[in-house]
Short mmCIF file of C-alpha atoms (C1' of nucleotides) in Angstrom, two decimals:
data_model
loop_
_atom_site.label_atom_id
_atom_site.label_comp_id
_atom_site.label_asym_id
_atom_site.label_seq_id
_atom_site.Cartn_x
_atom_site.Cartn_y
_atom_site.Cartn_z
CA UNK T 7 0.00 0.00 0.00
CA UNK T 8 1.17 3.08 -1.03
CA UNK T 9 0.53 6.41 1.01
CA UNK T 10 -2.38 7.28 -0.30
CA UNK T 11 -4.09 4.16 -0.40
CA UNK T 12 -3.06 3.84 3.72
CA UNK T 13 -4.88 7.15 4.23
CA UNK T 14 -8.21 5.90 2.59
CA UNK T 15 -7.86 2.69 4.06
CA UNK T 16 -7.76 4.13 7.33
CA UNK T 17 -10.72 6.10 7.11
CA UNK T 18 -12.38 3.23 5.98
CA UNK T 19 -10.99 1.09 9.12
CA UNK T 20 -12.50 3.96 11.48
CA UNK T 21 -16.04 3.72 10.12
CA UNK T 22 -16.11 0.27 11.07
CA UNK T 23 -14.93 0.98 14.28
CA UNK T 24 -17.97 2.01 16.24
CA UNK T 25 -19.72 -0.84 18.18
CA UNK T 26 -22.95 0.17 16.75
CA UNK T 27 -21.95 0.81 13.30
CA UNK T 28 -20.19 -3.00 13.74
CA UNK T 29 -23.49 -3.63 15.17
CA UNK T 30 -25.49 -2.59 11.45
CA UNK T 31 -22.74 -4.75 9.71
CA UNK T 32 -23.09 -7.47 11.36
CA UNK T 33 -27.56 -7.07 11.54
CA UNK T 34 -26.95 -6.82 7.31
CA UNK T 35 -25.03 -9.36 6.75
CA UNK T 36 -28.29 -11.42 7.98
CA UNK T 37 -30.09 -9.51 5.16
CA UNK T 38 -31.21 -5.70 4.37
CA UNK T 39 -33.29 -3.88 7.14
CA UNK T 40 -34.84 -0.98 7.16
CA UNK T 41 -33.51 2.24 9.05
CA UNK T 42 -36.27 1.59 11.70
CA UNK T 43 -35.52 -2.31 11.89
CA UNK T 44 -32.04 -1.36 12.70
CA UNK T 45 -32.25 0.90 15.47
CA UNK T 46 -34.54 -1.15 16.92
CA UNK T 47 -32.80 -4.13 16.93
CA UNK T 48 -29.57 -2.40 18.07
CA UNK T 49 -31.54 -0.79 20.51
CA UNK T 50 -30.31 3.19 19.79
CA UNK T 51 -32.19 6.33 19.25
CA UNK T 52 -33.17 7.33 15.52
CA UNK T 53 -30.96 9.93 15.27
CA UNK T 54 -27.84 7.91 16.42
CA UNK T 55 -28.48 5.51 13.57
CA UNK T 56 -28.82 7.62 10.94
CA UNK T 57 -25.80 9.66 11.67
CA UNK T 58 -23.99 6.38 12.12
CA UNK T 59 -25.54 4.76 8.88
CA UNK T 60 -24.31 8.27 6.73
CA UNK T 61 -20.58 7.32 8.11
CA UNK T 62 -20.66 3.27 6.48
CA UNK T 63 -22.23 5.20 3.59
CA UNK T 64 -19.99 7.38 2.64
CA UNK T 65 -17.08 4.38 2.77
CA UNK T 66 -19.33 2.34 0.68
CA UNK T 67 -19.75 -0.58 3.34
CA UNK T 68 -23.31 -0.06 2.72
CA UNK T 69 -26.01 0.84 0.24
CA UNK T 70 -29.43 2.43 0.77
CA UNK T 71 -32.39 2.23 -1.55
CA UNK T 72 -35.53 4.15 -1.32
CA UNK T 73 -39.24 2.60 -1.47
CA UNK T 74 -41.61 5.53 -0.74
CA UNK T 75 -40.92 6.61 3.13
CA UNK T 76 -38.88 4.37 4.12
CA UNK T 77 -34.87 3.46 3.68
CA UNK T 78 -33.47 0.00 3.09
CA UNK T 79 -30.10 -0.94 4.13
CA UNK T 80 -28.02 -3.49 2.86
CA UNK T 81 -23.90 -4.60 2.59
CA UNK T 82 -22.55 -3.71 -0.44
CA UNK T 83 -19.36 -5.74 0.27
CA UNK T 84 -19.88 -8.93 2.12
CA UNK T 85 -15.94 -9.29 1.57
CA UNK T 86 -15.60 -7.47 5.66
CA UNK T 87 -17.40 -9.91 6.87
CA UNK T 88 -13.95 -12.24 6.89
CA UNK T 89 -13.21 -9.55 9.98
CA UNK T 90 -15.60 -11.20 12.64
CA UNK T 91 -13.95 -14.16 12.34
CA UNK T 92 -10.54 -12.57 12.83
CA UNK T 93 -12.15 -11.04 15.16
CA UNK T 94 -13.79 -13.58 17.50
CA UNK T 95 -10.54 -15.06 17.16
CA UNK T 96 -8.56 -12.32 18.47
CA UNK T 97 -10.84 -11.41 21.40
CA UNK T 98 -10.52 -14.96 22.44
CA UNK T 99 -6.92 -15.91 21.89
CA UNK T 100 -4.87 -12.39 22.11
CA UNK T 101 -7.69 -10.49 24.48
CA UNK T 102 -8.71 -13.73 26.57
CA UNK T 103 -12.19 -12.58 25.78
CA UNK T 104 -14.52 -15.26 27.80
CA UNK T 105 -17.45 -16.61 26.52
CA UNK G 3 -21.18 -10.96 18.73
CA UNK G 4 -22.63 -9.72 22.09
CA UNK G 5 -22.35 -5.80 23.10
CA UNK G 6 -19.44 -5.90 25.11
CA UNK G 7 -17.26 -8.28 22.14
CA UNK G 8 -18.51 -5.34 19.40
CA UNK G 9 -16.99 -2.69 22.23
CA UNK G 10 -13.46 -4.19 22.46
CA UNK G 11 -13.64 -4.91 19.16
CA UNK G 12 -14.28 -1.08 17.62
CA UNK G 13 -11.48 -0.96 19.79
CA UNK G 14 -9.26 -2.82 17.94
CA UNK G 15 -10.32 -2.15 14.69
CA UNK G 16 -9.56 1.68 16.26
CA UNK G 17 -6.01 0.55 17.25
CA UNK G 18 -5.59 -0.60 13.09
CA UNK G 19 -7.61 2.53 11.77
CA UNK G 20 -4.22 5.22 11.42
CA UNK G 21 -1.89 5.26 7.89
CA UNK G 22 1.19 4.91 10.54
CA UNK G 23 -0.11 1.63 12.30
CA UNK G 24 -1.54 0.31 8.82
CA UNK G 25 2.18 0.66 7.83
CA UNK G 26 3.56 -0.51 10.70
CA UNK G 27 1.60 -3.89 10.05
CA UNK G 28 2.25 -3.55 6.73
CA UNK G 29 6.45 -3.87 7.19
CA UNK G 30 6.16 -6.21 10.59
CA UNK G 31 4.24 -8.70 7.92
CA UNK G 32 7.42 -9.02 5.98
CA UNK G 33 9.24 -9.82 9.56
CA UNK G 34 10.60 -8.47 12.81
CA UNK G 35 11.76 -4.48 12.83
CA UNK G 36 13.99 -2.64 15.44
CA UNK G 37 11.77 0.70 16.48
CA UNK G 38 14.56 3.04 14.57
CA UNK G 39 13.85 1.08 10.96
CA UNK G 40 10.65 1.69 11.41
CA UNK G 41 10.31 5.05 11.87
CA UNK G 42 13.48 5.44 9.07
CA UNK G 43 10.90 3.48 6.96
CA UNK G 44 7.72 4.89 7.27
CA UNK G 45 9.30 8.07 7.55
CA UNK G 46 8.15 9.65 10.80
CA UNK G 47 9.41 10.69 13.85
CA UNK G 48 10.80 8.68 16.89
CA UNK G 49 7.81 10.09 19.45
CA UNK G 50 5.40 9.29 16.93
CA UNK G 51 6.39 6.04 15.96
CA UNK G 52 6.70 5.17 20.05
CA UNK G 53 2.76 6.60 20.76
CA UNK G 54 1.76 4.49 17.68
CA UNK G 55 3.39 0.96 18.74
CA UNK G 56 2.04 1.57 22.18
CA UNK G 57 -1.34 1.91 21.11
CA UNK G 58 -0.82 -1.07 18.56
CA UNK G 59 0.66 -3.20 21.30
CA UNK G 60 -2.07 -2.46 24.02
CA UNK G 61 -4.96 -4.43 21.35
CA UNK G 62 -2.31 -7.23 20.66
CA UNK G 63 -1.60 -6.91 17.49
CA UNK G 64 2.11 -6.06 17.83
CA UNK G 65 4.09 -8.07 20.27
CA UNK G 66 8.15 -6.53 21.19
CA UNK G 67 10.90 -8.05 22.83
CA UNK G 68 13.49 -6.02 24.04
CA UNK G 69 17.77 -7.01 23.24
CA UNK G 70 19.80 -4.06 25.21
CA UNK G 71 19.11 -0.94 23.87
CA UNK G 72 16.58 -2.00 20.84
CA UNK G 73 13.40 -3.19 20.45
CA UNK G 74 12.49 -5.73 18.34
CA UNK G 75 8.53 -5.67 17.18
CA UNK G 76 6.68 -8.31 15.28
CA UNK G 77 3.09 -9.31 14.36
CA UNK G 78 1.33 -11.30 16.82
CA UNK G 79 -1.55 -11.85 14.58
CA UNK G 80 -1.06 -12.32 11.12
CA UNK G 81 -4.74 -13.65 10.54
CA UNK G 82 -5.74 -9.76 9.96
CA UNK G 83 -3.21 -9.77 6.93
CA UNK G 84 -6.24 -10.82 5.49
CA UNK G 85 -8.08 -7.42 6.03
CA UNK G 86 -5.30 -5.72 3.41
CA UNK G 87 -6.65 -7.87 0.75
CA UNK G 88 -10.50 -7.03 1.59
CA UNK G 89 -8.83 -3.38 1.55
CA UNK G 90 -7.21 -3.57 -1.49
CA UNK G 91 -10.39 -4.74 -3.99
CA UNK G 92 -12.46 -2.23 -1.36
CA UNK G 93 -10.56 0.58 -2.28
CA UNK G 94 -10.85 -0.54 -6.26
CA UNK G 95 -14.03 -1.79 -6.46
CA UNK G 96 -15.90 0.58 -4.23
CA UNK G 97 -14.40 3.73 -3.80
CA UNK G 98 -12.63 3.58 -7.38
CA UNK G 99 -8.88 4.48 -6.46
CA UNK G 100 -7.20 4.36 -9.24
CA UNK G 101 -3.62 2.32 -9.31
"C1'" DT J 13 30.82 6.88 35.90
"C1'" DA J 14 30.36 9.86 31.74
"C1'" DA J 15 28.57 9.86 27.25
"C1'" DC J 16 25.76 8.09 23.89
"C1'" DA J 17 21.99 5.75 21.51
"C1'" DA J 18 17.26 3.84 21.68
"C1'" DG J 19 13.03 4.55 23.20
"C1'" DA J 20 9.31 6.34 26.38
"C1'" DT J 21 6.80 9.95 28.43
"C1'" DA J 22 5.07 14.79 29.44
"C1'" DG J 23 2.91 18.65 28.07
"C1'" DT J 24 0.24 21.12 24.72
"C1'" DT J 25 -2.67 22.81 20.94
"C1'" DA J 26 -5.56 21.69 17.21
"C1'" DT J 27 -8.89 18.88 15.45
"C1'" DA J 28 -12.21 15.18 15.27
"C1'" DT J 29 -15.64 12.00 17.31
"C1'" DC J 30 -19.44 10.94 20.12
"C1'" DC J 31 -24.01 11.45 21.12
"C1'" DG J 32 -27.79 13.98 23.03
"C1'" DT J 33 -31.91 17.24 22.06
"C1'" DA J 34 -34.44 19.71 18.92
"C1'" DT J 35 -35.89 20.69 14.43
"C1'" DT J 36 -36.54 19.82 9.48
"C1'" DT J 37 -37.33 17.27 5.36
"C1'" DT J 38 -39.76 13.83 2.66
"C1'" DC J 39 -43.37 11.23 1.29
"C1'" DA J 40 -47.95 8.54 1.52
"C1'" DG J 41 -52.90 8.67 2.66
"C1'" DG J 42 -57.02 10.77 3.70
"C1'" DC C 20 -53.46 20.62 1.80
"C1'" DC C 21 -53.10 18.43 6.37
"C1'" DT C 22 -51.44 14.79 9.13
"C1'" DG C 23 -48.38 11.29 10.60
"C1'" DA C 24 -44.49 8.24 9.96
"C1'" DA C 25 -39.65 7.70 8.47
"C1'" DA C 26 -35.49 9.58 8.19
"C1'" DA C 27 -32.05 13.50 7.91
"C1'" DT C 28 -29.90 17.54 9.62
"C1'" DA C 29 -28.49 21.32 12.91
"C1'" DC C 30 -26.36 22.39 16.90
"C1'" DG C 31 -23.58 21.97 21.03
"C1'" DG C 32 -20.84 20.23 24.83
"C1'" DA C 33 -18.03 16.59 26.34
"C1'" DT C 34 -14.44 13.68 25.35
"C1'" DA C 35 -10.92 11.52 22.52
"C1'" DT C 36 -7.19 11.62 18.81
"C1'" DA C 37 -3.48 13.57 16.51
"C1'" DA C 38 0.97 15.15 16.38
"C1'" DC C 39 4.63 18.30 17.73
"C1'" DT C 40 8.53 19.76 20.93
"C1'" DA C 41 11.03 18.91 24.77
"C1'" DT C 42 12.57 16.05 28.34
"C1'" DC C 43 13.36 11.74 30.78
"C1'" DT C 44 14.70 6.81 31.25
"C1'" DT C 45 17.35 2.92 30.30
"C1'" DG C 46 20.93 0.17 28.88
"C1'" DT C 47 25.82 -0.06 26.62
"C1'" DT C 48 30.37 0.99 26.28
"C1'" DA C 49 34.55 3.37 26.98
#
DNA sequence: TAACAAGATAGTTATATCCGTATTTTCAGG
DNA sequence: CCTGAAAATACGGATATAACTATCTTGTTA
């Protein structure tokens, strides 16, 4: 990677690294939801999800499509979803995460 | 993952989310570095490199072993090598960086 | 033990993130 | 056109990150 591309990828790296906006990824990956669906199930205000879906938008980690009022939300790159199982890894053998 | 595992890990993915510490992984994947070659390498300064191993080696991704007056850091977890690839296509196919 | 090299820490200023409340926009139905 | 539901935006205060300069600590060697 050169510069640049670190830069980018960074910025990319912090929009995932919210526990709620890991929270929509993981929700997604299970299928698109609406904006309502989501903060629901992740159990935050309104407000907080749509400022937190705008941030995975704008790094293209999601996409949004419009049917009358409402939003849906889905992954547009499944690809990140190899992370939770680094993840669940790490927690357990580097962070002695318990189950 | 539950609410507290999404917690520690935004704060990992945190720890990853800087262009230093992406280059940091980035060299320690190609083997072991003294502190000096890596700052000489990614080109920034001695405090800054020591702030950014510190916070890298807090989440466990970088482990060090000291020999006199160096330190010697290395990957402890190569499985998130795997996150450069998912990076690399990201940046391509969905935010169209151009090579 | 003095001097040096490697690295860590302190202190600081600027900037960004987080997240709440309040308000606004958008659209469908009546 | 009025209402209500869904979602976005504005705004603000608290907190966290970033990154620089300067200083301190530690271990090696003469």
């Amino acid at each position: 990677m050169v510069q640049e591309e670190r830069n980018i990828a960074a910025d990319v790296l912090k929009a995932m690294a919210h526990p709620v906006r890991l929270g929509v990824i993981e929700v997604l990956a299970d299928g698109e939801r609406t904006v309502t669906e989501l903060y629901e199930e992740l159990n935050c205000s309104q407000s907080m999800m749509s400022q937190q879906l705008k941030i995975l938008c704008q790094q293209k980690l999601i996409s949004i499509r419009k049917d009358g009022t409402q939003k849906y939300c889905s992954l547009s790159n499944r690809d990140f979803l190899k992370l939770f199982d680094c993840m669940h890894l790490h927690l357990r053998k580097f962070l002695n995460f318990k189950d």
